[in-house]
Every structure is written in structure tokens, then in C-alpha cells.
Amino acid sequence: MLRKSIFERNKKMKTSDALIVIDMQNEVCAGIYRREELIEQINQRILTYRKAKKPIIFIQHNDDELIKESFGWQMIPELLTASTDKYVEKTHANGFYQTELQKLLTDLSVKLIEFCGAQTEFCVNTTLVFAHGLGYQNWMQRGASSTFDSKWLSAKEIVDFYEKHLWDERFLQFLD
Amino acid sequence: MLRKSIFERNKKMKTSDALIVIDMQNEVCAGIYRREELIEQINQRILTYRKAKKPIIFIQHNDDELIKESFGWQMIPELLTASTDKYVEKTHANGFYQTELQKLLTDLSVKLIEFCGAQTEFCVNTTLVFAHGLGYQNWMQRGASSTFDSKWLSAKEIVDFYEKHLWDERFLQFLD
């Protein structure tokens, strides 16, 4: 049992070069699938990276429907942000699209990235697929992204489709 | 009626700077959803680009499961390929990943790309999402990509999800 517990702790403590937290904003998270569990899981990862003194990068979306400086645009209050973290604003599902993200990762000597956040099929998928294409190695914990029911698929179907069918060993490695 | 027919013909003749045809290989196309319609539609686009003397680029996948030079790896015989077309080999869902595709597009002065081929959620989505991130403008005809039923979703559900929920006006513009 001791052996297992040490192993479990190591797995939990495992960190990449940086944690990227995508779009955990009031409007994006309002009523999102598994909201409370998602926030708890992401906050745990933030605490782990903070303890390891590794960079944490918050990506924050704005566009014609999610107006900058509005309440919906702000990070959810439960999120364990700090003024010492890095923040990147974006206007497209791709966190690298017309942003400073790639330069920031280069400045921080990041090669291996852990991703989490919302929404699974939009900003999370697009940003990690683009990161992979740029040569970064990607990590993720299962359950660390979420989304909404769509007209075509439920949120659970979408998350399962990305985690089990698309991402694993192709664009990222799961930590657990 | 004449007016409409001219309009329809113009729409059909509309071409971007290059047509990229993804993974239309024997193994990838064996039993794929809407196989015959897909091939017919792609061949129509090939003929249109050939007539307009615009470049046609065939992307061809190989990996540990789709062995280079095998029957499964070869382009389907129905596809209207020509030796004067361009061919790019890849080993990942992303057609830009460790390939000459970006250099080829630069050499051909391509800014606007039309995509078609297989499979919708793997090589087609990944390649066009990456192209968008690199700054290309993407076009596609509805129905010009296809895939297989997965454990999670049917092929039709997947195509609808990408065409109606993910791609339109975000990563590409539909021609029709």
C-alpha cells in the first residue's frame, strides 16, 4: 500500500514545463458539463505547478460575443490565479493564432506542455493540435477539459470522442 | 432558369489557389461512409482544378499500420490523379507535420486552399486547422470529406459535427 501511495503521489506531482489553462472564464464555464469537478481538478494542477515553481499560463478569449472586460470575459472567481502567472489574450479557438503564446513559450524554454480548460472541441483541441504541429509535446489529465451539449452530441459524447478516439497517443499523452 | 444555371456553373467552377486531396488511398477508403459519392465529388473538383490549370496536391499517409508501397497505401484507382500533380507523403494526421507541404505551398504561391478527402476528424480536420493557424484561407465543399463509424459516433454524426458545429466560418468557408 505504501508503494502504491508513493506512486500515486508521484503521478499527481508530475509536471511538464508549463501548465496552460484555457478559457476558464465566467461565460465559458456557465453551466458547463462537470463544472465543479473541472474547477477542482484544474485548481489541483495549478497548485502542483505553483509548488514546483513551473509557469502557469492562463489563456483568455474575447470576441464579438465575449466582450473584453465584461463579467462573462473575466476568469471565474474560484480559479486559483495569481498576478505572477502569465496571461495570453486570444480572439480565435487557436491560442497561437495572432497571439504572443509561441514567443512566451520560447522565452520560458517550454518544450512539454500540460493542457486543461474549456471547451474541449474548440479552444482546447485547436490549441493543443497546433502546439503538437509546432513540435511541442503535450500532456493532459483525463477529465481536465469540458464542454457543452451541442445540437449534434452531448458534452459527455464530445469529451469521450476527443479523449478516447482522437487525442490519445496522437496529439498528447494522458497523465493518468 | 438560365440565370440560375449560369450561377450554379460559376459556383461549381470556383477555384482556390490549390486543391489538396487527403488520403484517398485503398485502405483509408475501404467501406468509408458515402464512398462512391465522395469519390465522384472529389473527381469533379480535380477536373475543375485541372481545367483551371491550378495545382492539385495529393497527400498520402503511411505509418506502421499503413505500409508504404502496399496495396492499401496506394491511391484508389478511381481517383483522377496525374503524374503532373504534386504528391506529399506524411506519417501523422497533420499533413504539415514533418513534411514538405508548407514549402510546396510557398513555392506555388498558394494562399487559399480547397480541401477534400478522408478522414474527416483525423487527417482532414488536423491539416486544415493547422493550415488556418499558419495563415492560409481554407475552402471546402460540403460532403467533400468522409470517415467511418466509431465506437462513439456514427460517420454521419462525425461529418455533421465537423461541418455544422466546428468548421464553418471558424476554420474554413463552405463553397456551397
XYZ file of C-alpha atoms in Angstrom:
352
model
C 0.000 0.000 0.000
C 2.839 2.368 0.829
C 4.352 1.618 -2.550
C 1.115 2.437 -4.315
C 0.592 5.605 -2.367
C 4.076 6.885 -3.226
C 3.427 6.030 -6.861
C 0.092 7.817 -6.802
C 1.667 10.871 -5.210
C 4.423 10.963 -7.821
C 1.912 10.725 -10.600
C -0.072 13.572 -9.105
C 3.044 15.692 -8.657
C 4.306 15.048 -12.170
C 4.680 18.318 -14.011
C 5.556 19.340 -17.545
C 7.468 22.557 -18.359
C 4.291 24.678 -18.162
C 0.580 24.420 -17.449
C -1.759 26.059 -19.956
C -5.284 26.766 -18.648
C -7.698 27.650 -21.433
C -10.758 29.942 -21.260
C -11.852 29.316 -17.669
C -13.993 32.450 -17.869
C -17.417 33.156 -16.377
C -19.372 32.900 -19.597
C -17.461 29.878 -20.927
C -17.918 27.994 -17.639
C -21.580 28.891 -17.004
C -23.384 25.540 -16.861
C -20.528 23.629 -18.440
C -20.558 19.813 -18.080
C -18.933 18.664 -14.773
C -18.291 22.293 -13.813
C -17.376 21.753 -10.160
C -15.174 18.708 -10.799
C -13.435 20.525 -13.651
C -12.608 23.554 -11.496
C -11.410 21.339 -8.628
C -9.185 19.307 -10.961
C -7.706 22.389 -12.636
C -7.069 24.095 -9.308
C -5.211 20.978 -8.125
C -2.982 21.184 -11.190
C -2.411 24.896 -10.623
C -1.326 24.214 -7.027
C 1.018 21.462 -8.204
C 2.689 23.723 -10.769
C 2.882 26.586 -8.292
C 4.573 24.321 -5.748
C 7.011 23.115 -8.421
C 7.691 26.742 -9.417
C 6.763 25.986 -13.011
C 4.998 28.558 -15.215
C 1.210 28.691 -15.356
C -0.302 30.350 -18.429
C -3.950 31.435 -18.485
C -5.474 31.896 -21.913
C -8.445 34.251 -22.074
C -10.789 34.572 -25.011
C -12.531 37.650 -26.361
C -14.548 38.235 -29.498
C -17.721 39.958 -30.688
C -19.821 37.759 -28.401
C -17.499 37.600 -25.399
C -16.659 41.218 -24.818
C -13.350 42.120 -23.209
C -13.658 43.493 -19.663
C -17.263 42.245 -19.328
C -18.266 39.950 -16.442
C -18.538 36.957 -18.806
C -14.987 37.588 -20.029
C -13.461 37.565 -16.534
C -11.836 34.449 -15.110
C -14.141 32.504 -12.787
C -13.540 33.653 -9.209
C -12.893 30.090 -7.963
C -9.818 29.764 -10.216
C -6.530 29.996 -8.276
C -4.942 32.654 -10.456
C -2.034 34.807 -9.250
C -0.647 38.054 -10.551
C 2.697 36.290 -11.037
C 1.139 33.911 -13.610
C 1.230 34.576 -17.336
C -1.849 35.702 -19.288
C -2.441 35.463 -23.028
C -5.437 37.016 -24.761
C -6.835 35.440 -27.898
C -9.675 36.024 -30.343
C -9.816 32.611 -32.067
C -10.160 28.968 -30.966
C -6.442 28.561 -31.682
C -4.466 30.007 -28.750
C -1.494 30.524 -31.077
C -3.456 32.487 -33.677
C -2.232 36.086 -33.735
C -1.099 35.903 -30.091
C 2.171 36.022 -28.175
C 1.831 32.414 -26.952
C 4.607 30.886 -29.049
C 7.044 33.660 -28.127
C 6.144 33.289 -24.452
C 6.753 29.519 -24.559
C 10.090 30.104 -26.274
C 11.095 32.717 -23.689
C 10.186 30.254 -20.921
C 12.111 27.401 -22.655
C 8.967 25.265 -22.693
C 9.014 22.049 -24.740
C 6.467 19.958 -22.809
C 3.022 21.444 -22.064
C 0.158 20.278 -19.882
C -3.269 21.439 -21.093
C -6.586 21.874 -19.332
C -9.686 24.051 -19.648
C -12.617 24.679 -21.944
C -14.113 23.958 -24.437
C -12.910 20.527 -25.415
C -13.706 20.617 -29.146
C -12.984 24.301 -29.757
C -10.166 26.099 -27.975
C -8.665 23.133 -26.143
C -8.481 20.830 -29.153
C -7.353 23.509 -31.568
C -4.637 24.889 -29.324
C -3.152 21.527 -28.408
C -3.315 20.244 -32.006
C -1.481 23.368 -33.142
C 1.061 23.007 -30.310
C 1.722 19.444 -31.433
C 2.226 20.616 -35.003
C 4.718 23.224 -33.811
C 6.760 20.476 -32.160
C 5.664 20.694 -28.524
C 4.947 17.552 -26.523
C 1.522 17.669 -24.924
C 0.191 16.220 -21.700
C -3.261 16.152 -20.171
C -5.164 14.592 -17.322
C -8.355 12.811 -18.324
C -11.341 14.935 -17.341
C -9.296 18.148 -17.417
C -11.340 19.646 -20.244
C -15.077 20.085 -20.645
C -17.739 21.468 -22.946
C -21.497 21.804 -23.514
C -24.156 19.641 -25.088
C -24.426 20.575 -28.760
C -27.283 20.058 -31.185
C -25.409 17.034 -32.507
C -23.736 15.479 -29.475
C -23.899 15.605 -25.710
C -20.991 17.089 -23.776
C -20.071 13.626 -22.487
C -20.054 12.221 -26.019
C -17.798 15.050 -27.168
C -15.314 14.630 -24.288
C -15.211 10.838 -24.779
C -14.722 11.267 -28.529
C -11.719 13.559 -28.038
C -10.157 11.742 -25.088
C -10.643 8.177 -26.342
C -10.758 8.468 -30.123
C -8.740 11.489 -31.199
C -6.121 12.713 -28.753
C -4.516 9.751 -27.018
C -1.007 8.997 -28.351
C -1.709 11.133 -31.425
C -1.664 14.697 -30.110
C -0.938 14.142 -26.424
C -0.204 11.669 -23.681
C -2.557 11.234 -20.772
C -1.013 11.567 -17.337
C -3.272 9.001 -15.728
C -33.605 29.436 -65.203
C -30.716 30.427 -67.439
C -29.597 32.881 -64.800
C -29.625 30.172 -62.126
C -27.818 27.692 -64.296
C -25.026 30.175 -65.031
C -24.798 30.936 -61.318
C -24.642 27.236 -60.486
C -21.942 26.668 -63.078
C -19.882 29.555 -61.739
C -20.129 28.206 -58.235
C -19.006 24.793 -59.428
C -16.111 26.278 -61.376
C -14.915 28.422 -58.490
C -11.385 27.504 -57.587
C -8.937 28.454 -54.856
C -5.156 28.620 -55.425
C -4.762 24.854 -54.951
C -6.776 21.716 -54.267
C -5.493 19.426 -51.508
C -6.827 15.862 -51.631
C -6.130 13.946 -48.424
C -5.524 10.190 -48.004
C -7.754 8.852 -50.781
C -5.950 5.514 -50.504
C -7.300 1.971 -50.842
C -7.217 1.117 -47.153
C -8.490 4.503 -45.978
C -11.401 4.390 -48.440
C -12.407 0.741 -47.959
C -16.021 0.851 -46.772
C -15.894 4.549 -45.908
C -19.249 6.364 -45.461
C -20.660 7.617 -48.809
C -17.664 6.145 -50.653
C -18.995 6.442 -54.210
C -20.432 9.945 -53.759
C -17.194 11.095 -52.123
C -15.042 9.838 -54.999
C -17.403 11.365 -57.587
C -17.379 14.740 -55.805
C -13.586 14.787 -55.405
C -13.035 13.776 -59.021
C -15.289 16.646 -60.102
C -13.136 19.061 -58.108
C -9.963 17.553 -59.593
C -11.329 18.066 -63.114
C -12.256 21.657 -62.280
C -8.771 22.444 -60.981
C -7.128 20.663 -63.897
C -9.217 22.693 -66.348
C -8.293 25.905 -64.488
C -4.612 24.856 -64.564
C -4.407 25.195 -60.783
C -2.217 22.895 -58.693
C -3.638 19.660 -57.277
C -1.807 18.196 -54.283
C -2.392 14.605 -53.196
C -1.468 13.788 -49.615
C -0.671 10.139 -48.944
C -0.361 8.617 -45.490
C 1.985 5.879 -44.300
C 2.702 4.527 -40.846
C 3.253 1.221 -39.021
C -0.266 0.099 -39.940
C -0.475 1.520 -43.463
C 2.716 0.299 -45.033
C 4.305 2.301 -47.827
C 4.099 0.629 -51.261
C 1.429 -1.846 -50.047
C -1.910 -2.152 -51.879
C -3.720 -0.407 -49.003
C -1.299 2.541 -49.247
C -1.882 3.120 -52.953
C -4.323 5.764 -54.175
C -7.715 4.333 -55.118
C -7.722 3.522 -58.842
C -10.884 5.597 -59.460
C -9.096 8.806 -58.393
C -8.216 11.057 -61.354
C -4.560 11.504 -60.450
C -1.966 12.622 -62.994
C 1.806 12.437 -62.942
C 1.893 16.208 -63.315
C 0.114 16.636 -59.935
C 2.003 17.149 -56.684
C 2.336 14.409 -54.071
C 3.186 14.790 -50.385
C 3.840 11.838 -48.082
C 3.017 12.093 -44.403
C 3.162 9.913 -41.295
C 0.830 11.862 -38.981
C -2.755 13.158 -39.115
C -1.298 16.642 -39.661
C -0.269 16.959 -43.311
C 2.198 19.690 -42.328
C 3.933 17.590 -39.652
C 7.494 16.832 -40.775
C 6.547 17.140 -44.448
C 7.335 19.435 -47.375
C 3.752 20.699 -47.632
C 4.337 24.229 -46.365
C 7.382 24.698 -48.612
C 5.430 23.379 -51.584
C 2.556 25.807 -50.930
C 5.027 28.664 -50.640
C 6.749 27.657 -53.881
C 3.346 27.568 -55.598
C 2.335 30.980 -54.075
C -0.742 29.407 -52.524
C -2.743 31.468 -50.005
C -6.214 29.984 -50.463
C -6.662 26.206 -50.267
C -9.592 23.933 -51.037
C -9.622 20.716 -49.003
C -11.241 17.331 -49.548
C -10.593 13.713 -48.633
C -10.505 11.408 -45.635
C -10.873 11.005 -42.692
C -12.924 13.964 -41.522
C -11.881 14.008 -37.842
C -8.286 12.898 -38.287
C -6.210 13.991 -41.261
C -8.713 16.371 -42.843
C -9.540 18.303 -39.676
C -5.967 18.390 -38.416
C -4.450 19.523 -41.695
C -6.986 22.262 -42.340
C -6.876 23.506 -38.734
C -3.099 23.716 -38.962
C -3.319 25.443 -42.350
C -5.653 28.026 -40.828
C -3.218 28.586 -37.957
C -0.400 29.128 -40.457
C -2.449 31.876 -42.108
C -3.966 30.116 -45.119
C -7.599 30.675 -46.049
C -9.473 27.406 -46.357
C -12.373 26.370 -48.564
C -14.382 23.173 -48.746
C -17.482 21.774 -50.386
C -19.960 20.176 -48.007
C -19.747 16.408 -48.297
C -16.162 16.539 -49.608
C -14.791 14.646 -46.623
C -15.842 11.379 -45.049
C -14.989 8.909 -42.306
C -16.070 5.683 -40.574
C -18.456 4.861 -37.773
C -16.517 4.927 -34.492
C -17.295 3.274 -31.192
C -18.626 6.629 -30.008
C -20.269 8.188 -33.024
C -21.545 7.220 -36.460
C -19.741 8.527 -39.539
C -22.718 10.771 -40.323
C -22.684 12.217 -36.795
C -18.961 12.941 -37.105
C -19.270 14.649 -40.506
C -22.252 16.721 -39.320
C -20.404 17.690 -36.145
C -17.388 18.974 -38.095
C -19.281 20.593 -40.960
C -22.043 22.226 -38.916
C -20.542 22.763 -35.472
C -16.786 23.167 -35.812
C -15.511 24.243 -39.191
C -17.927 26.742 -40.733
C -16.651 30.336 -40.576
C -14.079 29.318 -37.950
C -11.505 27.293 -39.905
C -12.950 27.401 -43.415
C -15.659 28.694 -45.675
C -18.016 26.351 -47.440
C -18.286 26.774 -51.186
C -21.918 25.841 -51.354
